[in-house]
Coordinates of C-alpha atoms in Angstrom, one line a residue:
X1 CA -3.9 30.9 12.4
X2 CA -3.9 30.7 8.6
X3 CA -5.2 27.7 6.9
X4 CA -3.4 25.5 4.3
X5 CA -4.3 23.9 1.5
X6 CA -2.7 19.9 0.5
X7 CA -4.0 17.1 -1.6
X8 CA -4.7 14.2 0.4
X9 CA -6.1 10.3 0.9
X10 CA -8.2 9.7 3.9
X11 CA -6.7 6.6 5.9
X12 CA -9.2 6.2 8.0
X13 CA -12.6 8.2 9.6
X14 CA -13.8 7.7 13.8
X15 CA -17.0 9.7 14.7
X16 CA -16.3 11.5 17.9
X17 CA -19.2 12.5 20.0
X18 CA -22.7 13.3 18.6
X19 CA -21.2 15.1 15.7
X20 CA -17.5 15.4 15.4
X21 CA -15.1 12.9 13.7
X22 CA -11.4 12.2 13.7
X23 CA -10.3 12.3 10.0
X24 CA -6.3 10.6 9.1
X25 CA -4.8 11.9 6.3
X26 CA -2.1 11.6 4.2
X27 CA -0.8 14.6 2.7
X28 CA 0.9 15.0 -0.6
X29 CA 2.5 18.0 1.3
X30 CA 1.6 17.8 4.6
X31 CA 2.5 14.3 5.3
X32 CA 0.4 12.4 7.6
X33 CA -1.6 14.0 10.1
X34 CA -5.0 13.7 12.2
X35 CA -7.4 16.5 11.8
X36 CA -10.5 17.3 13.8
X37 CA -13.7 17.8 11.8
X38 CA -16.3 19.6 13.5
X39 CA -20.0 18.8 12.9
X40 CA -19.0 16.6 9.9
X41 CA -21.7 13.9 11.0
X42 CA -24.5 16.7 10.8
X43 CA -23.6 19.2 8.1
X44 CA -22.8 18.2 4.6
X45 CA -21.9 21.6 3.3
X46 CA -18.3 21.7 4.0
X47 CA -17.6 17.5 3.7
X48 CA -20.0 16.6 1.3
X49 CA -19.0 12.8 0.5
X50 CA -15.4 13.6 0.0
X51 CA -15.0 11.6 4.3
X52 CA -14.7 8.8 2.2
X53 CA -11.6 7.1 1.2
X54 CA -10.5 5.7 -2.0
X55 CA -10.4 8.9 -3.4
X56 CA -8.2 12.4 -3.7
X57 CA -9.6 15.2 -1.9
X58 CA -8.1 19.0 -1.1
X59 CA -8.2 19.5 2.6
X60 CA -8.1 23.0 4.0
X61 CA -7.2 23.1 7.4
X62 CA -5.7 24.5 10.3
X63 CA -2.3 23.3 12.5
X64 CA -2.6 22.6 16.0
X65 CA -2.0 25.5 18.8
X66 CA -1.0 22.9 20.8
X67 CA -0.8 18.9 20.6
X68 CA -1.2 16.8 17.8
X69 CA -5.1 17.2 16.0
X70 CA -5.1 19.6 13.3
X71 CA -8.8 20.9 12.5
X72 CA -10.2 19.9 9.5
X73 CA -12.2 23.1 8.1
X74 CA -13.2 21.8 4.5
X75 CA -13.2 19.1 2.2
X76 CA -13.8 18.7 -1.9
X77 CA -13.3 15.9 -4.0
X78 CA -10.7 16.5 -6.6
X79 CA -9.9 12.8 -8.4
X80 CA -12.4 10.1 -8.4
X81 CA -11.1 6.7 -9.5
X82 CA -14.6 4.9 -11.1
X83 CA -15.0 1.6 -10.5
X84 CA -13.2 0.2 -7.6
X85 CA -16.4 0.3 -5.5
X86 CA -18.1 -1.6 -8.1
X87 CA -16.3 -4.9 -7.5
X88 CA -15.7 -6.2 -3.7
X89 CA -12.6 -7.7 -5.6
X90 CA -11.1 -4.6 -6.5
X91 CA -12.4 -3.0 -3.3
X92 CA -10.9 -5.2 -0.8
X93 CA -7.5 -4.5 -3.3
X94 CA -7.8 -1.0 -2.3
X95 CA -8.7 -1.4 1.1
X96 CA -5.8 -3.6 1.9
X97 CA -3.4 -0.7 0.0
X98 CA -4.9 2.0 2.5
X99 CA -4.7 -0.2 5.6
X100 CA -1.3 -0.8 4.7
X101 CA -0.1 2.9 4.3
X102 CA -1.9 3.7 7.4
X103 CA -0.5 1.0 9.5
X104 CA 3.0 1.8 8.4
X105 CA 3.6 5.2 7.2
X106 CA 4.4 7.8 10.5
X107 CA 3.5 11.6 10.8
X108 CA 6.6 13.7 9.9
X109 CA 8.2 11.3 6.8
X110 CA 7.9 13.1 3.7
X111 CA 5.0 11.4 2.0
X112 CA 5.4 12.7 -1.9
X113 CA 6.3 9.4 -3.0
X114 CA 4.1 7.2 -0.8
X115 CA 1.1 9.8 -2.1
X116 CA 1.8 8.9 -5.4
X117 CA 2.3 5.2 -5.0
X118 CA -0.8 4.9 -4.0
X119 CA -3.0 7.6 -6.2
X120 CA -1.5 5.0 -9.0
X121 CA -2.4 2.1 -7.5
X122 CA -5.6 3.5 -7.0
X123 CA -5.9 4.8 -10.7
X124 CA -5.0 1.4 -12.0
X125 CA -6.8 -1.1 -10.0
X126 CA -10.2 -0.4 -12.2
X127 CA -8.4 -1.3 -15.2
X128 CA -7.5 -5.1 -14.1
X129 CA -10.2 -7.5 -16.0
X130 CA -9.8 -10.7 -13.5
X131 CA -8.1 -12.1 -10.4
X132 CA -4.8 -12.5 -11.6
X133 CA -4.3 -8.6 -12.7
X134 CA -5.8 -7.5 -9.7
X135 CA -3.1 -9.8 -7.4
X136 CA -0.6 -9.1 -9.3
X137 CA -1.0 -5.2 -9.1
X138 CA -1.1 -5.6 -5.2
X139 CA 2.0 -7.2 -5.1
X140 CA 3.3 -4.9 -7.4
X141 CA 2.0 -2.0 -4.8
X142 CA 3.5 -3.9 -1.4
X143 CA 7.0 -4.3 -2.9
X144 CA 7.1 -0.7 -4.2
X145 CA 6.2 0.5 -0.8
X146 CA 8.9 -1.8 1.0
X147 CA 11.5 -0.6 -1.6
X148 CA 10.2 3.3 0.0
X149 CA 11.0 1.6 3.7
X150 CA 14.4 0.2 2.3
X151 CA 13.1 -3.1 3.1
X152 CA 12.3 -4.6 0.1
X153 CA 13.5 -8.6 -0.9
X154 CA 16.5 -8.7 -3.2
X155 CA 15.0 -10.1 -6.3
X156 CA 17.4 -9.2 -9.3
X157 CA 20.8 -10.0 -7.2
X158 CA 22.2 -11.8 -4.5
X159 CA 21.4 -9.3 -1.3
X160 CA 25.0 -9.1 -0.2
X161 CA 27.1 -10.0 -3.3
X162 CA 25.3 -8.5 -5.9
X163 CA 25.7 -11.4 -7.9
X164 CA 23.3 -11.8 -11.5
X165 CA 19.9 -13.6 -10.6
X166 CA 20.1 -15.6 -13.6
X167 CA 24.0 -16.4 -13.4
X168 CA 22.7 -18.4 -9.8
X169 CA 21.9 -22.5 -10.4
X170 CA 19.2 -22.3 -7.6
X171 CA 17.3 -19.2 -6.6
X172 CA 17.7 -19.7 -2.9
X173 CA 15.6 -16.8 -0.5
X174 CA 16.7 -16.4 2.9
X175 CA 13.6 -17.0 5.4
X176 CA 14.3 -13.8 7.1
X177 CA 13.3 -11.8 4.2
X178 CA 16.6 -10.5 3.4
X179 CA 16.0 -11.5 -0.6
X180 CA 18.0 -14.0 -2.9
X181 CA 21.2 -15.7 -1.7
X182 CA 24.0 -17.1 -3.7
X183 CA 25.6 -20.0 -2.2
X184 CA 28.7 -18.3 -1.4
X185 CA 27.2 -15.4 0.9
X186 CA 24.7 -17.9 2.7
X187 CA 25.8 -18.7 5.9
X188 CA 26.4 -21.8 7.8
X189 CA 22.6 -23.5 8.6
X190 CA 21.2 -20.5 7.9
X191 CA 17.3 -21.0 6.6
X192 CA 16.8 -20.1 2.7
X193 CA 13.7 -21.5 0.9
X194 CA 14.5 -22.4 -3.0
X195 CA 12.2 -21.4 -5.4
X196 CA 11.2 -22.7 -9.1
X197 CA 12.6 -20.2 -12.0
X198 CA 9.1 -19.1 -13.1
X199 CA 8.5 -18.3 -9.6
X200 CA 11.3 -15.8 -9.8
X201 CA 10.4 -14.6 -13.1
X202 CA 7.3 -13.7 -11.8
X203 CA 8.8 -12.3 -8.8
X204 CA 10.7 -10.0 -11.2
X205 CA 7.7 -9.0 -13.2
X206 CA 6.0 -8.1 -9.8
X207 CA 9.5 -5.9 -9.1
X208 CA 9.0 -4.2 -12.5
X209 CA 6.2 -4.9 -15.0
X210 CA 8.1 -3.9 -17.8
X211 CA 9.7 -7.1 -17.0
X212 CA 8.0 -10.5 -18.6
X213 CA 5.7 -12.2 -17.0
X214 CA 6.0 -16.1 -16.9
X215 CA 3.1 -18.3 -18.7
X216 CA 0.1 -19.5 -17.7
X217 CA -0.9 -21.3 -15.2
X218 CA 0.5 -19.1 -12.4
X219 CA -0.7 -20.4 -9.7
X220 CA 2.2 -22.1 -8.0
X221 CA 4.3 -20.1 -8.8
X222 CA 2.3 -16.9 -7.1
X223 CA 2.1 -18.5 -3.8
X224 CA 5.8 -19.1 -4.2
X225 CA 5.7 -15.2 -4.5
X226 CA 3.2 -14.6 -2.5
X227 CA 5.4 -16.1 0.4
X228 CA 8.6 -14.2 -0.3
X229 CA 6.8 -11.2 -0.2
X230 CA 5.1 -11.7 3.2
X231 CA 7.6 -12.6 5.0
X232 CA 9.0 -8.9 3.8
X233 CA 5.9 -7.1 4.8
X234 CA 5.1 -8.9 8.0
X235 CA 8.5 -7.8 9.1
X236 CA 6.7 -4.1 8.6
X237 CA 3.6 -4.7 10.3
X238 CA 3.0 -5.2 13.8
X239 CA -0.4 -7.0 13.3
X240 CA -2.6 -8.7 11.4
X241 CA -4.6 -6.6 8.5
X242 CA -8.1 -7.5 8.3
X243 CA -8.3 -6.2 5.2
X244 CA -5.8 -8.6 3.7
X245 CA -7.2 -11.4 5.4
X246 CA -10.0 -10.3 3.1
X247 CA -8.3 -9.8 0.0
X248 CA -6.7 -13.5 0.1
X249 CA -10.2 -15.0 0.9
X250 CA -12.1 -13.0 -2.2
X251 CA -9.4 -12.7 -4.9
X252 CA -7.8 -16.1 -5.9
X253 CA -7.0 -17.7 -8.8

């Protein structure tokens, strides 16, 4: 069988046996798969240091005969991003971003955009100087990924009117994660949390960047954010992530 070529991010490495290990990818072109790399844990001709993640590789490999593991047949590096391993801040960041893709994304979705949502997250992350960047950035990254799953939090306009953001009095966000309400569409005893106006600027920045971001201090008003966005992405996931466990006890402001 012929071998093809993709771009990838490694999702996560398990050694298999004395030698082997199971490599998942996520293919620019190719999608997400699970390749088979023989010997990896013993020869570093074909692998080199490009099993790691947090960084773009070209994967030659070969498709399955039968079931589901590809075979891995080579590996090289092809974009670096300096600096994220330098800080367990911006590594954790990263980590979480991966964990999240992995956890989430399914073999056979076209993964173009998802690919480069997260070769840009990775290319930025270096570039934020402190904490607040660096959260920011991530929030940034989990509603860009929910907007890819449709599931994203209305944050502009009421979620079922369409109604202006800023023509509401109150900036009312319904608990199940649906976004921001309008007092009209709510219904009857249904559960909305109301949030302060800086909290939904910043919610807006986090939507879009080019967007302002509200004043210092932030902090209230980020685990205002925080929460809205959580309640998105824990609709998503189907279990706790270590790795943002992690990221909330190392970066906070």
């Amino acid at each position: 069988m012929s071998s093809r070529h993709s771009p990838c991010f490694i999702l996560r490495t398990v050694d298999y046996g004395e030698r082997d290990v199971i490599v998942t990818l996520l293919g620019r072109d190719a999608g997400r798969f699970a390749a088979l790399a023989r010997s990896a844990r013993t020869s570093r001709k074909r692998f080199g240091g490009a099993l790691q993640p947090l960084r773009m590789v070209e994967a030659i490999y070969t498709r399955p005969t039968r079931g589901d593991l590809h075979t891995l047949q080579e590996l090289e590096v092809s974009e670096d991003y300096p600096g994220i391993e330098e800080r367990l801040e911006l590594l954790s960041a990263a980590s979480y971003a991966t964990e999240l893709v992995r956890e989430t994304w399914r073999e056979g979705e076209d993964a173009r955009a998802i690919f480069e949502l997260l070769r840009q997250f990775y290319a930025f992350l270096p570039r934020c100087d402190d904490n607040l960047a660096i959260l920011c950035l991530t929030h940034h990254f989990e509603l860009s990924l929910l907007n890819l799953y449709g599931m994203a939090p209305s944050i502009a306009q009421c979620a079922r009117c369409g109604k202006a953001a800023e023509s509401l009095p109150r900036a009312r966000f319904a608990r199940s994660g649906e976004g921001l309400l309008c007092e009209s569409c709510r219904h009857p005893g249904e559960a909305v949390g109301v949030i302060h106006p800086l909290t939904l600027t910043l919610l807006l920045h986090l939507e879009d960047p080019r967007n302002a971001r509200p004043p210092l201090p932030l902090e209230d008003a980020l685990a205002q954010a925080r929460r809205v966005i959580d309640t998105s992405v824990d609709s998503l996931v189907t279990r706790a992530l270590p790795a943002r466990e992690m990221l909330r006890s190392l970066v906070t402001l």
